[in-house]
Coordinates of C-alpha atoms in Angstrom, one line a residue:
M36 CA 48.1 82.6 138.2
S37 CA 50.5 81.2 140.7
D38 CA 51.2 83.0 144.1
N39 CA 54.9 83.0 142.8
T40 CA 54.0 84.8 139.5
Q41 CA 56.4 87.8 139.2
A42 CA 55.1 91.2 139.8
Y43 CA 56.4 94.2 138.2
D44 CA 55.8 98.0 138.5
V45 CA 56.2 98.2 134.6
V46 CA 55.9 95.5 131.7
V47 CA 57.3 97.0 128.5
I48 CA 56.0 95.2 125.4
G49 CA 58.6 95.7 122.6
G50 CA 62.5 96.0 122.7
G51 CA 63.2 98.5 120.3
A52 CA 64.5 102.0 121.1
A53 CA 61.2 103.4 122.4
G54 CA 60.9 100.4 124.8
L55 CA 64.5 100.2 125.9
S56 CA 64.5 104.0 126.4
G57 CA 61.4 104.0 128.5
A58 CA 62.8 101.0 130.6
L59 CA 65.9 103.0 131.2
A60 CA 64.2 105.8 132.8
L61 CA 62.0 103.7 134.8
G62 CA 65.0 101.3 135.9
R63 CA 67.0 104.6 136.9
A64 CA 63.9 105.7 138.9
R65 CA 64.1 102.4 140.9
R66 CA 61.1 100.6 139.2
S67 CA 60.8 96.9 138.8
V68 CA 60.7 96.6 134.8
L69 CA 60.4 93.9 132.5
V70 CA 61.0 94.2 128.8
I71 CA 59.5 91.4 126.7
D72 CA 60.8 91.7 123.1
A73 CA 59.7 89.8 120.1
G74 CA 63.0 90.1 118.6
D75 CA 61.6 91.3 114.9
P76 CA 62.3 95.1 115.1
R77 CA 61.0 97.2 112.0
N78 CA 64.7 98.4 111.1
A79 CA 66.0 94.8 111.1
P80 CA 66.8 94.7 107.3
A81 CA 68.7 98.1 107.3
G82 CA 72.3 98.0 107.8
H83 CA 72.9 101.2 109.9
V84 CA 70.8 103.5 112.2
H85 CA 71.1 107.1 111.2
N86 CA 70.4 110.5 112.5
Y87 CA 70.9 109.2 115.9
L88 CA 73.4 111.7 117.6
G89 CA 76.5 109.9 119.0
R90 CA 75.6 106.5 117.3
E91 CA 75.4 107.4 113.6
G92 CA 76.1 104.7 111.4
T93 CA 75.7 101.9 114.4
P94 CA 74.0 98.5 113.0
P95 CA 70.4 98.3 114.5
G96 CA 71.2 95.1 116.3
E97 CA 74.4 96.3 117.8
L98 CA 72.5 99.6 118.9
L99 CA 69.9 97.2 120.5
A100 CA 72.5 95.1 122.3
I101 CA 74.1 98.3 123.7
G102 CA 70.6 99.3 124.9
R103 CA 69.9 95.8 126.7
D104 CA 73.1 96.1 128.6
E105 CA 72.5 99.7 129.7
V106 CA 69.1 98.7 131.1
A107 CA 70.3 95.7 132.9
G108 CA 72.7 97.7 134.5
Y109 CA 69.7 99.5 136.3
G110 CA 68.2 96.0 137.3
V111 CA 65.7 95.9 134.2
E112 CA 65.0 92.5 133.2
V113 CA 64.9 91.7 129.3
V114 CA 63.4 88.5 127.9
T115 CA 62.7 87.5 124.4
G116 CA 59.2 86.2 123.4
E117 CA 55.9 87.2 122.2
V118 CA 53.1 88.5 124.4
T119 CA 49.8 86.8 123.5
V120 CA 47.4 87.9 126.2
V121 CA 47.1 91.3 127.7
E122 CA 44.1 91.6 130.2
R123 CA 43.0 93.7 133.1
L124 CA 43.3 92.2 136.8
P125 CA 40.0 92.5 138.9
E126 CA 39.3 96.2 140.4
D127 CA 41.9 97.6 137.9
S128 CA 44.6 96.5 140.0
G129 CA 46.9 95.8 137.4
F130 CA 47.6 93.6 134.2
R131 CA 48.3 90.1 133.7
V132 CA 50.5 89.7 130.7
V133 CA 51.2 86.1 129.2
R134 CA 53.8 84.9 126.7
G135 CA 53.5 82.3 124.1
D136 CA 55.5 80.1 126.1
G137 CA 52.8 80.4 129.1
A138 CA 55.0 82.5 131.3
T139 CA 52.9 84.9 133.2
V140 CA 53.6 88.1 134.9
T141 CA 51.7 91.0 136.4
A142 CA 52.1 94.6 135.9
R143 CA 50.9 97.9 137.7
R144 CA 51.5 99.8 134.3
L145 CA 52.2 98.9 130.8
L146 CA 54.3 100.6 128.1
V147 CA 53.5 99.4 124.6
A148 CA 56.4 99.9 122.1
T149 CA 55.4 97.3 119.6
G150 CA 56.2 99.6 116.5
L151 CA 54.6 99.2 113.0
T152 CA 54.7 97.1 110.0
D153 CA 55.5 98.5 106.5
E154 CA 53.2 97.0 104.1
L155 CA 54.8 97.0 100.8
P156 CA 53.2 97.3 97.2
P157 CA 52.5 94.0 95.7
I158 CA 55.3 94.2 93.2
P159 CA 57.5 91.1 92.9
G160 CA 61.0 91.6 94.2
L161 CA 60.3 94.3 96.3
A162 CA 60.1 92.4 99.9
E163 CA 63.6 90.6 99.0
R164 CA 65.3 93.9 98.7
W165 CA 63.6 95.7 101.3
G166 CA 66.1 97.6 103.5
R167 CA 68.6 97.2 101.0
E168 CA 67.9 99.0 97.6
V169 CA 64.0 99.2 98.0
L170 CA 63.7 102.3 100.5
H171 CA 61.2 104.6 101.9
C172 CA 62.7 107.2 103.8
P173 CA 65.5 109.8 102.6
Y174 CA 66.3 110.9 105.9
C175 CA 67.2 107.2 106.7
H176 CA 68.9 106.0 103.6
G177 CA 69.4 109.1 101.1
W178 CA 72.9 109.8 101.9
E179 CA 73.8 106.2 101.4
V180 CA 72.3 106.0 97.7
R181 CA 73.5 110.0 96.9
D182 CA 74.2 110.4 93.2
A183 CA 72.7 107.0 92.3
A184 CA 69.9 106.3 89.8
I185 CA 66.8 106.2 91.8
G186 CA 63.4 105.2 91.0
V187 CA 60.4 106.2 92.8
I188 CA 57.2 103.9 92.1
A189 CA 53.8 105.6 92.6
T190 CA 51.1 104.2 94.3
S191 CA 49.4 107.1 95.7
P192 CA 49.0 110.9 95.1
M193 CA 52.2 111.4 97.5
A194 CA 54.5 109.9 94.8
V195 CA 55.3 113.2 93.1
H196 CA 56.2 114.7 96.5
Q197 CA 58.6 111.7 97.1
A198 CA 60.3 112.3 93.8
L199 CA 60.9 116.0 94.5
L200 CA 62.2 115.2 98.1
W201 CA 64.6 112.5 96.9
R202 CA 65.8 114.9 94.2
Q203 CA 67.9 116.6 97.0
W204 CA 70.2 113.4 97.1
S205 CA 70.3 112.7 93.4
E206 CA 70.0 114.5 90.0
D207 CA 68.9 111.1 88.6
I208 CA 65.4 110.6 89.5
T209 CA 62.8 108.7 87.7
L210 CA 58.9 108.5 88.6
F211 CA 57.4 105.5 87.5
L212 CA 53.6 106.1 87.5
H213 CA 52.7 102.5 87.9
D214 CA 49.1 102.4 89.5
G215 CA 49.2 106.0 91.1
P216 CA 47.3 109.0 89.7
E217 CA 48.5 110.9 86.7
P218 CA 50.1 114.1 88.0
T219 CA 48.6 117.5 87.5
D220 CA 49.9 120.0 84.9
E221 CA 51.4 121.9 87.9
E222 CA 53.1 118.9 89.2
Y223 CA 54.5 117.8 85.6
E224 CA 56.1 121.4 85.5
Q225 CA 57.5 120.9 88.9
L226 CA 59.1 117.4 88.1
A227 CA 60.3 118.8 84.8
A228 CA 61.8 121.8 86.3
R229 CA 63.9 119.5 88.7
G230 CA 64.7 117.3 85.7
I231 CA 62.8 114.0 86.9
A232 CA 61.8 111.8 84.5
V233 CA 58.3 110.4 84.1
V234 CA 57.8 106.8 83.0
D235 CA 54.3 105.6 82.1
G236 CA 53.3 101.9 82.5
A237 CA 52.7 99.5 85.5
V238 CA 56.0 98.1 87.2
A239 CA 56.1 94.1 86.8
G240 CA 59.2 93.8 88.7
L241 CA 62.8 94.2 89.5
E242 CA 66.0 93.2 87.9
V243 CA 68.9 92.0 90.1
T244 CA 72.1 90.9 88.9
D245 CA 74.9 89.6 91.2
D246 CA 72.7 90.3 94.4
R247 CA 72.4 93.7 93.4
L248 CA 69.3 95.8 92.1
T249 CA 69.9 96.9 88.7
G250 CA 66.6 98.0 87.1
V251 CA 63.1 98.1 87.2
R252 CA 61.2 96.1 84.7
L253 CA 57.9 97.6 83.2
A254 CA 54.7 95.2 82.3
G255 CA 55.8 95.7 78.5
G256 CA 59.2 94.1 79.3
R257 CA 61.3 97.4 79.1
V258 CA 64.1 97.5 81.9
V259 CA 64.8 101.1 83.1
E260 CA 68.2 100.9 84.8
R261 CA 68.0 102.1 88.6
A262 CA 70.3 101.3 91.4
A263 CA 67.6 102.3 94.1
V264 CA 64.0 102.3 94.3
V265 CA 61.7 104.3 96.6
V266 CA 58.3 102.9 97.4
Q267 CA 55.4 104.4 99.9
T268 CA 54.6 101.9 102.4
K269 CA 51.5 101.6 104.4
L270 CA 52.4 102.1 108.0
T271 CA 50.3 99.8 110.2
A272 CA 50.4 99.9 114.1
R273 CA 51.1 96.6 115.7
S274 CA 48.3 97.1 118.3
G275 CA 46.4 93.7 118.1
L276 CA 47.2 93.2 121.9
L277 CA 45.6 96.5 122.8
E278 CA 42.1 96.0 121.4
G279 CA 41.3 93.8 124.5
L280 CA 42.1 97.0 126.4
G281 CA 39.6 99.2 124.4
L282 CA 42.1 100.6 122.2
R283 CA 41.9 100.5 118.5
P284 CA 44.0 102.4 115.9
V285 CA 42.8 105.3 114.1
E286 CA 43.9 106.1 110.4
A287 CA 46.7 108.7 109.6
E288 CA 46.5 110.8 106.6
M289 CA 49.2 113.1 105.0
G290 CA 48.3 115.5 102.3
G291 CA 44.8 114.3 102.5
Q292 CA 46.1 110.8 101.8
L293 CA 45.8 107.8 104.2
I294 CA 49.6 106.5 105.1
G295 CA 48.6 104.0 107.9
S296 CA 47.2 103.7 111.5
Y297 CA 48.2 104.5 114.9
I298 CA 47.2 104.3 118.6
E299 CA 46.3 107.9 120.0
A300 CA 48.3 109.0 122.8
D301 CA 48.9 112.5 124.4
P302 CA 52.4 114.1 124.2
A303 CA 53.7 111.7 127.1
G304 CA 52.5 108.5 125.7
M305 CA 49.4 108.3 127.9
T306 CA 46.5 106.6 126.3
E307 CA 42.6 106.6 126.9
A308 CA 43.1 103.2 128.5
A309 CA 43.7 103.7 132.2
N310 CA 47.6 102.9 133.0
V311 CA 48.5 102.1 129.4
W312 CA 51.1 104.1 127.6
V313 CA 52.8 103.9 124.1
A314 CA 55.8 105.0 122.6
G315 CA 57.5 104.9 119.3
N316 CA 56.1 104.0 115.8
V317 CA 53.1 102.3 117.3
T318 CA 51.9 106.0 118.0
G319 CA 54.2 107.9 116.1
L320 CA 54.5 106.7 112.8
L321 CA 57.1 109.1 111.2
D322 CA 59.6 108.6 114.2
Q323 CA 62.9 107.6 113.3
V324 CA 65.0 105.5 115.8
I325 CA 66.2 108.7 117.9
G326 CA 62.7 110.0 118.1
A327 CA 61.2 106.8 119.3
A328 CA 64.0 107.0 121.9
A329 CA 63.1 110.3 123.1
A330 CA 59.4 109.3 123.2
G331 CA 60.3 106.3 125.1
L332 CA 62.1 108.5 127.8
K333 CA 58.9 110.9 128.1
A334 CA 56.7 107.9 128.6
G335 CA 59.0 106.2 131.0
A336 CA 59.3 109.6 133.2
A337 CA 55.3 110.0 132.7
I338 CA 54.8 106.5 134.2
N339 CA 57.1 106.8 137.2
G340 CA 55.3 110.0 138.1
D341 CA 51.8 108.2 138.0
L342 CA 53.2 105.5 140.0
V343 CA 54.6 108.2 142.7
T344 CA 51.1 109.6 142.8
E345 CA 49.6 106.2 143.5
D346 CA 52.3 105.2 145.8
T347 CA 51.6 108.4 147.7
R348 CA 47.9 107.9 147.7
R349 CA 48.3 104.3 149.1
A350 CA 50.7 105.5 151.8
V351 CA 48.3 108.3 152.9
R352 CA 45.4 105.5 153.0
A353 CA 47.4 103.0 154.8
R354 CA 48.5 105.4 157.5
N355 CA 44.9 106.4 158.3
A356 CA 43.3 103.2 157.9
P357 CA 43.2 100.3 160.2
S358 CA 44.9 97.0 159.5
D359 CA 42.9 94.1 158.3
A360 CA 43.8 92.5 161.9
E361 CA 42.2 95.5 163.5
M362 CA 39.2 95.7 161.2
W363 CA 38.4 92.0 162.1
D364 CA 39.1 92.6 165.9
D365 CA 36.7 95.5 166.0
R366 CA 34.0 93.1 164.0
Y367 CA 34.4 90.5 166.6
R368 CA 34.1 92.8 169.6
E369 CA 30.4 93.9 168.2
S370 CA 29.0 90.8 170.0
H371 CA 29.8 88.0 172.1
R372 CA 29.2 85.6 168.9
I373 CA 29.0 86.8 165.2
W374 CA 28.8 83.2 163.7
S375 CA 26.7 80.2 164.5
G376 CA 28.8 78.3 166.4
K377 CA 28.2 75.1 164.2
P378 CA 30.6 73.8 161.6
N379 CA 30.1 74.7 158.1
T380 CA 27.8 72.1 156.4
V381 CA 29.8 71.4 153.2
L382 CA 33.0 70.6 155.7
V383 CA 30.8 67.9 157.6
R384 CA 29.5 66.6 154.5
E385 CA 33.0 66.1 152.8
V386 CA 35.2 65.4 155.9
E387 CA 32.8 62.9 157.9
D388 CA 34.3 59.8 156.1
L389 CA 38.0 60.9 155.9
A390 CA 40.3 59.2 158.4
P391 CA 41.4 61.8 161.1
G392 CA 44.9 63.0 160.6
R393 CA 46.7 66.5 160.6
A394 CA 44.2 69.4 159.6
L395 CA 44.8 73.0 158.7
D396 CA 41.8 75.5 159.0
L397 CA 42.3 78.7 157.3
G398 CA 40.3 81.7 158.6
C399 CA 39.0 79.5 161.5
G400 CA 37.2 82.8 162.9
E401 CA 35.4 81.6 166.5
G402 CA 36.5 78.2 166.0
A403 CA 33.6 75.9 165.2
D404 CA 35.2 73.9 162.3
A405 CA 38.3 73.3 164.2
V406 CA 36.5 72.3 167.3
W407 CA 34.2 69.9 165.4
L408 CA 37.3 68.4 163.8
A409 CA 39.3 67.8 166.8
G410 CA 36.2 66.3 168.3
R411 CA 36.4 63.8 165.4
G412 CA 40.0 62.9 166.3
W413 CA 41.8 65.4 164.0
Q414 CA 44.9 67.2 165.3
V415 CA 44.2 70.8 164.0
T416 CA 46.3 73.9 163.3
A417 CA 43.6 76.9 163.3
T418 CA 44.5 80.2 161.9
D419 CA 43.1 83.4 161.9
I420 CA 43.8 87.3 161.5
S421 CA 42.0 88.3 164.5
R422 CA 43.3 87.7 168.1
V423 CA 39.8 88.3 169.5
A424 CA 38.7 85.5 167.6
L425 CA 41.4 83.1 168.6
G426 CA 41.0 83.9 172.1
R427 CA 37.3 83.3 171.8
A428 CA 37.8 80.0 169.9
A429 CA 40.4 78.7 172.4
E430 CA 37.6 79.1 175.0
H431 CA 35.2 77.1 173.0
A432 CA 37.6 74.3 172.6
A433 CA 38.5 74.2 176.2
E434 CA 34.3 74.0 176.8
A435 CA 34.2 71.1 174.3
G436 CA 37.2 69.4 176.1
V437 CA 39.5 69.4 172.9
A438 CA 42.0 72.1 173.9
D439 CA 45.0 70.0 173.6
R440 CA 44.1 68.8 170.0
V441 CA 44.1 72.4 168.6
D442 CA 46.9 74.8 167.9
W443 CA 45.4 78.4 167.6
Q444 CA 47.9 80.4 165.3
F445 CA 47.7 84.0 164.5
H446 CA 48.4 84.6 160.7
D447 CA 47.8 87.2 158.3
L448 CA 47.8 84.8 155.3
G449 CA 48.7 87.2 152.8
A450 CA 52.1 87.4 154.4
T451 CA 52.7 84.5 156.9
F452 CA 51.4 80.8 156.6
P453 CA 51.6 77.9 158.8
E454 CA 54.4 75.5 158.4
G455 CA 54.3 71.7 157.8
A456 CA 52.0 69.3 155.6
Y457 CA 48.4 68.3 156.3
D458 CA 46.0 65.6 155.5
L459 CA 43.4 68.2 155.3
V460 CA 43.4 71.7 154.3
S461 CA 40.3 73.5 154.7
A462 CA 39.5 77.2 153.3
Q463 CA 35.8 77.9 154.3
F464 CA 34.6 81.3 153.0
L465 CA 38.0 82.8 152.9
H466 CA 36.7 86.2 152.1
S467 CA 37.6 89.4 153.6
M468 CA 36.5 92.9 154.2
G469 CA 40.1 94.1 153.8
D470 CA 42.6 93.6 150.8
L471 CA 43.0 89.6 150.8
P472 CA 45.3 87.9 148.2
R473 CA 42.9 84.9 148.3
E474 CA 44.3 83.4 145.1
R475 CA 48.0 83.4 146.4
I476 CA 46.7 82.2 149.6
L477 CA 45.0 79.2 147.9
H478 CA 47.9 78.3 146.2
R479 CA 50.1 77.9 149.5
A480 CA 46.9 76.0 150.8
A481 CA 47.6 73.5 147.9
R482 CA 51.2 73.2 148.7
A483 CA 50.5 72.2 152.4
V484 CA 48.4 69.4 151.5
A485 CA 50.4 66.2 152.0
P486 CA 50.3 63.2 149.7
G487 CA 47.0 61.6 149.9
G488 CA 45.8 64.6 151.6
V489 CA 42.6 66.8 150.8
L490 CA 42.2 70.6 149.8
L491 CA 38.6 71.6 150.4
I492 CA 37.7 75.3 149.3
V493 CA 34.3 76.6 149.9
G494 CA 33.2 80.3 149.0
H495 CA 30.4 82.4 148.1
A496 CA 29.2 82.2 144.3
G497 CA 27.6 85.6 144.7
F498 CA 26.5 88.3 147.1
P499 CA 23.4 88.1 148.8
A500 CA 20.1 89.7 147.1
W501 CA 20.0 92.4 149.7
D502 CA 23.4 93.6 149.2
D503 CA 23.8 95.8 146.1
R504 CA 27.1 97.3 147.0
H505 CA 29.1 94.5 145.2
A506 CA 26.5 94.2 142.3
D507 CA 29.3 94.5 139.6
M508 CA 31.8 92.2 141.2
K509 CA 32.1 88.6 140.0
L510 CA 33.1 85.9 142.3
P511 CA 34.9 82.8 140.6
T512 CA 33.3 79.5 140.1
P513 CA 34.7 76.4 141.3
D514 CA 36.2 75.5 137.9
E515 CA 38.0 79.1 138.0
V516 CA 39.3 78.3 141.4
L517 CA 40.5 75.0 140.2
A518 CA 42.2 76.5 136.9
S519 CA 43.6 79.3 139.1
L520 CA 45.4 76.9 141.3
E521 CA 47.5 75.5 138.3
L522 CA 47.8 72.0 139.9
P523 CA 50.2 69.9 138.0
E524 CA 48.5 67.6 135.7
G525 CA 48.5 64.1 137.0
E526 CA 49.2 64.8 140.7
W527 CA 45.8 65.8 141.6
E528 CA 42.3 64.2 141.6
V529 CA 39.2 66.2 141.5
L530 CA 36.5 65.0 143.8
V531 CA 34.1 67.7 143.8
S532 CA 33.5 71.1 141.8
E533 CA 30.0 72.2 142.2
E534 CA 27.6 75.2 143.2
H535 CA 24.9 74.7 145.9
E536 CA 22.2 76.6 147.2
R537 CA 21.4 77.4 150.9
V538 CA 19.0 79.3 153.0
Q539 CA 20.2 82.4 154.7
N540 CA 18.0 85.2 156.5
D541 CA 18.3 88.7 155.4
P542 CA 18.9 91.7 157.9
D543 CA 15.2 91.6 158.7
G544 CA 15.1 87.8 159.6
N545 CA 13.3 86.6 156.3
P546 CA 14.8 83.5 154.6
T547 CA 16.3 84.0 151.2
T548 CA 18.2 81.7 149.2
R549 CA 22.3 82.2 148.6
T550 CA 24.4 80.3 146.0
D551 CA 27.9 79.1 147.2
N552 CA 30.3 76.6 145.6
A553 CA 32.8 73.9 146.7
L554 CA 36.0 72.4 145.4
K555 CA 37.4 69.2 146.9
V556 CA 40.7 67.9 145.5
R557 CA 43.1 65.3 146.7
R558 CA 46.7 64.9 146.1
R559 CA 47.8 61.6 144.7

């Protein structure tokens, strides 16, 4: 991930009513929000949206366009694309979200509003007429086919309920038993009382004339004239991206019958996965557009409230905690010298054959590396976050007679970075007691390398055996460091990428073996 990877408070995956409504609430709360819309809404085949107060009869595409314009007015970004990867960042610091085109962003919170898919019964012709004359919800489409000849195709025990429900919109209802169960005597009586005809036999397909549905064709060849057909779809949550975060869909039942799957969440959309919310049909299978929009609003408000809590906690911690610079100053004040005073062995090994030029030493500490480089003819810019260390390093340079060859600069590298281009950029054990954005700093380090120059990164591959405080923390391998740099192909040459062992004494003075790693690359 590059240091210029865009970071957002919230990434919304799904640009339908639920996602845009959540984004609207978050944008109005002055949050940085990105909506990633795959562009395949569930209701795309439908001609109009219904039961949406104030927008009754609006075409789905038009409603989404209105919503995009509204959220854009509050600074929300909307992009079209499919999300292929969602993963947690280390230490639960957020999420990495990758699109199919490789574009990568980070987010503190996720709102997933990917909706669901309708799995139609395997009857020829249904998919082609879906959303036109092949329907499923009377509240969405009943008015539009009122008084028409409607057929209900049974695929489950819910079919009788469907037929009785659709009878509210038309007196001409026919129930095709197809592969559904035989109705009970009580159900037959209910159907007869409501004037609903029942047809035995499997449905083989639909009859279409002049691009209009005209009938239902049975396996024996008989055609029953119908102007609309009702089916029960299997409602499957689009939740594959969430499985990597530990969220798996659960089965949903109605009347004791399986109707689909959904992601469990609390009333505001919060899931069991930390910092992940869901809204719309991915969690509420029966939500219509207005219900999905309301769920998005609730989720957006809940996410903002959660972020306010975190922001406040961070502010209190920052107010009471010393800065990284203060922590390192205190560390250096503990003794006259906390490092060995010798240059790092990997630096000596990998640099001794290079022609001297301009060098940048990141995190120079007490200056041993910078003094060694200056003594070999390099003009060195050396940086550190501790002014105590820089003062001590300047004294060592003066004692070695190279004070005129080293420019000591104070930098909190997460915020500021030395200017210029360098023939050597050295990052030796660039770890910190504080909150150091190491990956971002290394990206800046790579950009500071002049053509023909070398970037040398040395770090710990793990923590020492006597330190079990960080047993669960994984440090990157050289190959992972290389991959994270995202160096342009063909522009760089890898000279060294390896792990190596060295001897280090434990706190009691006993020698132990520790593993470090090194990455050396040259800009062509």
